[in-house]
CSV table of C-alpha atoms and ligand atoms in Angstrom, one decimal:
chain,number,residue,atom,x,y,z
A,273,MET,CA,210.5,-44.0,197.8
A,274,ILE,CA,207.1,-43.9,198.7
A,275,LYS,CA,205.7,-40.4,196.7
A,276,ILE,CA,202.6,-38.5,197.9
A,277,ALA,CA,200.4,-36.8,195.3
A,278,PRO,CA,197.8,-34.5,196.6
A,279,SER,CA,194.9,-35.0,194.3
A,280,ILE,CA,193.7,-30.9,194.1
A,281,LEU,CA,189.8,-32.4,193.7
A,282,SER,CA,189.7,-31.6,197.4
A,283,ALA,CA,191.4,-28.1,197.1
A,284,ASP,CA,189.3,-25.1,197.4
A,285,PHE,CA,188.9,-24.5,193.7
A,286,ALA,CA,188.6,-20.0,194.4
A,287,ASP,CA,191.8,-20.4,196.4
A,288,LEU,CA,193.5,-22.8,194.1
A,289,LYS,CA,197.2,-20.9,194.1
A,290,ARG,CA,197.2,-21.0,197.8
A,291,ASP,CA,196.2,-24.4,198.8
A,292,ILE,CA,198.9,-26.0,196.1
A,293,GLN,CA,201.6,-23.6,197.8
A,294,ARG,CA,200.9,-25.5,200.9
A,295,THR,CA,201.4,-28.8,198.9
A,296,SER,CA,204.6,-27.8,197.6
A,297,THR,CA,206.3,-30.5,200.4
A,298,ALA,CA,204.5,-33.4,198.4
A,299,ASP,CA,206.0,-34.9,195.1
A,300,TYR,CA,203.4,-34.7,192.5
A,301,LEU,CA,200.4,-32.9,192.7
A,302,HIS,CA,197.3,-35.2,191.0
A,303,VAL,CA,195.1,-33.4,189.1
A,304,ASP,CA,191.7,-34.9,188.8
A,305,VAL,CA,189.9,-34.4,184.6
A,306,MET,CA,186.1,-36.0,184.4
A,307,ASP,CA,183.9,-34.9,181.5
A,308,GLY,CA,180.7,-36.3,183.2
A,309,ALA,CA,180.3,-39.0,180.8
A,310,PHE,CA,183.0,-41.6,181.6
A,311,VAL,CA,182.5,-40.6,185.4
A,312,PRO,CA,179.1,-39.0,186.6
A,313,ASN,CA,181.3,-35.7,187.3
A,314,ILE,CA,182.6,-32.6,185.9
A,315,THR,CA,185.5,-30.9,187.1
A,316,ILE,CA,188.6,-28.9,185.2
A,317,GLY,CA,189.8,-28.6,181.5
A,318,MET,CA,193.0,-28.2,179.8
A,319,PRO,CA,192.8,-24.1,180.5
A,320,VAL,CA,192.9,-24.6,184.5
A,321,VAL,CA,195.8,-27.2,183.9
A,322,LYS,CA,197.6,-24.3,181.9
A,323,SER,CA,196.9,-22.0,185.1
A,324,ILE,CA,198.3,-24.4,187.6
A,325,ARG,CA,201.3,-25.0,185.3
A,326,SER,CA,202.2,-21.5,185.7
A,327,CYS,CA,201.9,-21.2,189.3
A,328,THR,CA,203.7,-24.0,190.4
A,329,ASP,CA,206.7,-26.2,189.5
A,330,MET,CA,205.6,-29.4,190.9
A,331,PHE,CA,205.3,-32.3,188.7
A,332,LEU,CA,201.6,-32.4,187.1
A,333,ASP,CA,199.8,-35.9,187.3
A,334,VAL,CA,196.9,-35.5,185.1
A,335,HIS,CA,194.5,-38.2,185.5
A,336,LEU,CA,191.7,-38.3,182.4
A,337,MET,CA,188.9,-39.4,183.4
A,338,ILE,CA,187.2,-38.9,180.1
A,339,ASP,CA,185.8,-40.9,177.3
A,340,LYS,CA,187.7,-41.3,174.2
A,341,PRO,CA,191.3,-39.7,175.6
A,342,VAL,CA,193.1,-39.9,172.3
A,343,ARG,CA,191.1,-36.7,171.5
A,344,TYR,CA,192.9,-34.8,173.8
A,345,ALA,CA,195.7,-36.1,174.9
A,346,GLU,CA,197.6,-33.5,172.8
A,347,ALA,CA,195.8,-31.1,174.1
A,348,PHE,CA,196.4,-31.5,178.2
A,349,ALA,CA,200.2,-32.4,177.1
A,350,ARG,CA,200.5,-28.9,175.4
A,351,ALA,CA,199.0,-27.6,178.8
A,352,GLY,CA,201.9,-28.5,180.5
A,353,ALA,CA,201.0,-32.4,182.1
A,354,ASP,CA,204.2,-34.0,183.4
A,355,LEU,CA,202.3,-37.6,183.4
A,356,ILE,CA,199.3,-37.9,181.5
A,357,THR,CA,197.4,-41.2,182.9
A,358,VAL,CA,194.0,-42.5,180.5
A,359,HIS,CA,191.8,-45.1,181.3
A,360,LEU,CA,191.8,-48.2,180.1
A,361,GLU,CA,188.1,-48.7,179.9
A,362,ALA,CA,187.7,-45.2,177.8
A,363,ASP,CA,188.0,-46.6,174.4
A,364,LEU,CA,189.1,-49.2,172.1
A,365,PRO,CA,192.6,-50.5,173.1
A,366,ALA,CA,193.7,-49.5,169.6
A,367,ARG,CA,192.7,-45.9,170.6
A,368,ILE,CA,194.1,-46.2,174.1
A,369,ALA,CA,197.6,-47.2,172.1
A,370,ASP,CA,197.2,-44.4,170.1
A,371,ALA,CA,196.6,-41.8,172.9
A,372,LEU,CA,199.6,-43.1,174.4
A,373,ARG,CA,201.5,-42.9,171.5
A,374,ILE,CA,200.6,-39.0,171.2
A,375,ILE,CA,201.4,-38.5,174.9
A,376,GLY,CA,204.9,-40.0,174.8
A,377,ASP,CA,205.4,-38.3,171.1
A,378,CYS,CA,204.6,-34.8,173.6
A,379,GLY,CA,207.3,-36.0,175.7
A,380,VAL,CA,205.1,-36.4,178.5
A,381,LYS,CA,205.1,-39.4,180.6
A,382,ARG,CA,202.5,-42.5,180.2
A,383,ALA,CA,200.3,-43.8,182.2
A,384,VAL,CA,197.1,-46.1,182.8
A,385,ALA,CA,194.4,-46.5,184.8
A,386,LEU,CA,192.4,-49.4,185.9
A,387,ARG,CA,188.8,-49.2,187.7
A,388,PRO,CA,188.5,-51.8,190.3
A,389,ILE,CA,186.3,-54.2,187.5
A,390,THR,CA,189.3,-54.3,185.6
A,391,LYS,CA,192.0,-57.4,186.0
A,392,ALA,CA,195.5,-56.4,186.5
A,393,GLU,CA,196.2,-58.3,183.2
A,394,ALA,CA,194.5,-55.8,181.4
A,395,VAL,CA,198.0,-53.6,181.6
A,396,LEU,CA,199.7,-56.6,179.7
A,397,PRO,CA,199.6,-54.8,176.2
A,398,TYR,CA,201.2,-51.6,177.1
A,399,ILE,CA,203.4,-52.7,180.4
A,400,GLU,CA,206.4,-52.0,178.4
A,401,GLU,CA,205.8,-48.4,177.3
A,402,LEU,CA,204.5,-47.5,180.4
A,403,ASP,CA,206.0,-45.1,183.5
A,404,LEU,CA,203.1,-45.3,185.9
A,405,VAL,CA,200.0,-47.9,186.4
A,406,LEU,CA,197.2,-46.0,188.5
A,407,VAL,CA,194.9,-48.8,190.4
A,408,MET,CA,191.7,-47.0,191.5
A,409,THR,CA,191.0,-48.0,195.0
A,410,VAL,CA,187.1,-46.5,195.0
A,411,GLU,CA,185.0,-45.9,191.9
A,412,PRO,CA,186.4,-43.2,190.1
A,413,GLY,CA,184.1,-39.8,190.0
A,414,PHE,CA,184.4,-38.3,193.7
A,415,GLY,CA,187.0,-37.9,196.5
A,416,GLY,CA,185.7,-38.5,199.9
A,417,GLN,CA,185.1,-42.3,199.2
A,418,LYS,CA,186.2,-45.0,201.3
A,419,PHE,CA,189.2,-47.4,200.0
A,420,MET,CA,188.2,-50.6,198.3
A,421,GLU,CA,190.1,-53.3,200.2
A,422,SER,CA,189.2,-55.9,197.8
A,423,GLN,CA,191.7,-54.3,195.2
A,424,LEU,CA,194.6,-55.1,197.5
A,425,ASP,CA,194.9,-57.9,195.3
A,426,THR,CA,194.9,-56.5,192.3
A,427,ILE,CA,197.3,-54.0,193.6
A,428,ARG,CA,199.5,-57.2,194.2
A,429,GLN,CA,198.9,-58.5,190.6
A,430,VAL,CA,199.8,-55.5,188.9
A,431,ARG,CA,203.2,-55.3,191.0
A,432,SER,CA,204.3,-58.3,189.8
A,433,ILE,CA,203.6,-57.7,186.4
A,434,ILE,CA,205.9,-54.5,186.6
A,435,GLU,CA,208.3,-56.4,188.3
A,436,LYS,CA,208.5,-58.9,185.1
A,437,TYR,CA,208.2,-56.7,182.2
A,438,ASN,CA,208.7,-53.4,183.1
A,439,PRO,CA,210.8,-52.5,186.8
A,440,ALA,CA,210.7,-48.8,186.1
A,441,CYS,CA,207.3,-48.3,186.0
A,442,GLU,CA,205.3,-46.9,189.5
A,443,LEU,CA,202.5,-48.3,190.6
A,444,GLU,CA,200.0,-45.2,192.1
A,445,VAL,CA,196.8,-45.7,194.0
A,446,ASP,CA,194.2,-43.6,194.1
A,447,GLY,CA,191.0,-43.6,196.7
A,448,GLY,CA,190.5,-43.8,200.6
A,449,ILE,CA,194.2,-43.1,200.9
A,450,ASN,CA,194.6,-41.8,204.7
A,451,ALA,CA,197.2,-43.1,207.5
A,452,ARG,CA,195.2,-46.4,207.9
A,453,THR,CA,195.0,-47.9,204.2
A,454,ALA,CA,198.5,-46.1,202.9
A,455,PRO,CA,200.3,-48.7,204.8
A,456,LEU,CA,198.4,-51.6,203.2
A,457,ALA,CA,198.8,-49.8,199.8
A,458,VAL,CA,202.3,-49.8,200.2
A,459,GLU,CA,202.9,-53.2,201.7
A,460,ALA,CA,200.8,-54.6,198.5
A,461,GLY,CA,203.1,-52.8,196.1
A,462,ALA,CA,202.0,-49.3,195.5
A,463,ASN,CA,204.8,-46.4,195.3
A,464,VAL,CA,202.8,-43.5,194.4
A,465,LEU,CA,199.8,-42.3,196.7
A,466,VAL,CA,197.0,-40.0,195.6
A,467,ALA,CA,195.0,-38.3,198.7
A,468,GLY,CA,192.6,-36.3,198.7
A,469,SER,CA,190.8,-35.2,201.5
A,470,ALA,CA,193.3,-36.9,203.9
A,471,VAL,CA,195.7,-33.6,202.7
A,472,TYR,CA,193.1,-31.0,202.0
A,473,GLY,CA,191.0,-32.0,204.6
A,474,ALA,CA,193.2,-31.1,207.1
A,475,ALA,CA,194.2,-28.2,208.9
A,476,ASP,CA,197.7,-28.5,208.6
A,477,ILE,CA,198.1,-29.5,204.8
A,478,PRO,CA,202.4,-30.0,205.0
A,479,GLY,CA,201.4,-31.7,208.6
A,480,ALA,CA,199.1,-34.4,206.9
A,481,ILE,CA,201.9,-34.8,203.9
A,482,GLN,CA,204.0,-35.4,206.5
A,483,ALA,CA,202.0,-37.7,208.7
A,484,LEU,CA,201.2,-39.8,205.5
A,485,ARG,CA,205.1,-40.6,204.8
A,486,GLY,CA,205.4,-41.1,208.6
A,487,THR,CA,202.9,-44.1,207.8
A,488,VAL,CA,204.5,-45.9,205.4
B,198,DX5,C1,188.3,-40.0,192.1
B,198,DX5,C2,189.8,-39.3,192.2
B,198,DX5,C3,190.5,-39.1,193.1
B,198,DX5,C4,190.4,-38.5,194.8
B,198,DX5,C5,190.6,-38.9,195.5
B,198,DX5,O1,188.4,-40.3,191.1
B,198,DX5,O2,190.4,-39.9,191.1
B,198,DX5,O3,192.1,-38.6,192.4
B,198,DX5,O4,190.6,-37.1,194.5
B,198,DX5,O5,190.0,-38.6,196.6
B,198,DX5,P1,189.7,-39.1,198.4
B,198,DX5,O6,191.8,-39.2,198.4
B,198,DX5,O7,189.3,-38.2,198.9
B,198,DX5,O8,189.7,-40.4,198.3
B,199,ZN,ZN1,192.7,-39.3,190.7
């Protein structure tokens, strides 16, 4: 089954609770955490994740776009994340492994993300312990960018690594997903679709979620 994960980056932060409620027919709620260092933008931190946790039962998919995520892995787990994604480019491999271990020890699902420059094989040291791999289809940092079709190859390669080493692992794509690009990503092997502007930019949010499901 294909899962839809609206990214609250494109929601109205002054009316976040209302926008989250409008998203309740989706599968995951995607929360973009940016530190102004790993990416050139700053968004939200643990207190906001905690507040989101208190107003929804949705599965919280927390995407950490921060340097050295090992420093904050436990804090985001305690704030109420159901799954935490760390970027492979954000620290040395041993420290990424430490972050994943901490996340798992907190009983939270573990994921790694790949920037467009990162090769699919970079997931190999971690693949057997992962619940999800996130392939970025834009440069991380901002919503509303154009889907990079050149990433379809990486999605296919990650899918074949998953099938070989950990078939239960999910494959999420993030960036530029809309009614045109969703089928391309799914055809390449993705099963979780993050969508920010395509969901929260629509006048009818449940309708936009339904429309995305209908394309795949
Ligand atoms: C970008 C974020 C995305 C972003 C997606 O760095 O990780 O989750 O919100 O937004 P759209 O769907 O508008 O590309
Ligand atoms: Zn994201």
